[in-house]
C-alpha angles and dihedrals in degrees: 000000000000121000090244092054091046091053091052092052092049091049091053091050091047092050092052092047089055096042099053099052090046092054092046093054091049091052094049090051092065130076088241103046092196100048093223131110123235111275139169120252118287138182138209122213103241124146144284102256093015171299137070105227109354095342130057099337129198110284105226113028116212135175109186114129118261133209090223111077091195095053094110096057101074123093115239140136137011102332125018088178097071121106118274115262129185111278121243125240110298130217110221120213111225112240121235116266114271092240091061092047090062097040118129116270115275126227090259091054091049092051093050094052094084091049091056091047090052091049091050091050092051092050093049095249106129124166113233118229112269092243094057107116108243092208091062094050117119095204119107116269113271095011095115091053093047094053095037129092119301115200117235117247096236098182091060099049106120146159121234119188108242092017102056131209114350126194136161142185117266091244092054093237095116134036136164135184125193122207135182124191132180134183121195113196135193118192132186116189120194115185115228092219115090118250097031120120123234120245134204141192139184112202146160095250098185135007112177135180117193135186123184140160143102136288133202090002138357092266094062105079134181138184132192122184126179126193114210109169123102090247090052089053092052096251114146137185096007091287098168091179093060118090120228112274096210139040116241091251113109103157136007118158145142121224128193117204103177091121121053093210097039117045114171122211123181129178136048116328145129114301106240095232110119130015099232092056095047091049107095115256084233093059099053126129093218133034095269144001124274128272088245091061090047091056103040109027121112095218115192134339141164114257151096123288126192115197151149129210092198109027113203089353092275095131097229110064130080134169144182129197119178147168119206137186090241097226098102127220115002094017111185137152137054122287144148127286093280099138141158123241124192140179130188134180130190131195123198106186095185096043135265121322140156099288093157092081116068091208125079099226092159092060091199119174093228114091119244125196136175122187122189140182130184139180128195137180127197116198110218095343114208094214136055094247097044109259092357132055127044134312113265114262092241091057097239133123135246134222100223130192122197131194130183133186119179143158140184127199130190132186132158095333095321119113133179131184133186135181137186114192126184136186134181132171146188115217126229098198120226131217101236118147133197127243090280093053093253115142112253113241116259111264117229118239118262096247120170149095139247135207127202126188119181135166138172142178125214110206119239114263091353124092093225126114136182121201141176135199139193122186133169137182122205132182123232112231130355128321090266092052098047132027093203116119124220115247137163140183136195125183153145130231139189129197135192113199111205089177105358114264097339092068119020145135119218135183131188137186110199132177115203125187142164110211109348126034111242095003101078135016121037147278112242127199117191132185118184135180119198129194124180125186 
């Protein structure tokens, strides 16, 4: 890493180290140390894997009206950054009768008291004897109340399809939502070349468990997402002798929203590079994402992201600026200052809307448009796609540059999305040798670009949609200048939404080829059922 880049990284870390203590002191100086009023739980529609706007979005977007006006303020699923949308009908959980709430402790409760006391002792939370003079206490003011019990707001416990069970403390300082999502997929693959046999599989494509909410105030958000299916763990072809390639952890981050124009997110999460990747896999218009996204996306990484979903309060500007460790998902271990930096801007000329769902469930007659652009740089990337892909055969690294341009448009049930993704690299050759001690030839960088065009129409008053997609990947330069292979796909898809994204059945027919349509590659038929609780 250059000295200039190193200085920038150190300046960012120094600025954050000064900002957080300053904010904390300001909060402790007020009667309400969190600066937020009590409020019932709320959820934002973000995205399955991810992000909110362009970063981890709510998983199952929904737009049915809700009786709770604050329903959109809680952090939940895949992307607490996404714009607020009207909440769907909720299913309240009836509270226990008051008489039971004040019943005398049972034997079971008595037995568990010691366990709770032991847990408090281990965590450092110890109740002081009642006679201890408060004035002589050396603990910070208000600390005992903050770490003490917070009663649950029973009247506002509810269940929202696609968002799960939501509950909050009565003082509004804590909230949590649990969500479970599953996708069951059948695939039939028929090679285009004559003489090849078709193949099929029935698999649990995704099994996700998600927890999201806020703690010590509505502006302190968190999200945890676990991936539990064999495919999520990196197991392929029923190879029982192969160990999982990934841990179940997809996302775990903290996000601080005290400032409208400067949200701070830290942890492991989706890199806000291109729209299709940040869109939750549960909010897609077709069964899966395009081959262009598979080749050029930057997936997940551990890092710090600064953002705003409404820059300057204008209602049509967003941004992301981030620094990442450049090792991708499950980054661990010491290394040099070879990091990834990224910036993204978005412009919404007609105002904010739910752009984290590819489907226009609202069917409003007013046009909605979001345009985005992003640029990323990976210093001495270990893999051939930046932080994704495989290490080059020669063992070296690559300086990679990434660009993304994307847009989504919605009008009266019609939706269209387009992306242009670009990557170029400069190799730093390695010194790897083969079994005979001969140096392995230097591998060319994976330079190229990809284009995706997709559109769909959701019928009026009927939960049925038809969609189509074309995507292509092209190398830049000759085969000796780029190791990227040419590929294309063209297909149709249909969807029946029993309850929008939380409960839907989708089918695709996709033809994929390398050089000549219908002569190489394969025809792929997919049928997928999704349920989200």
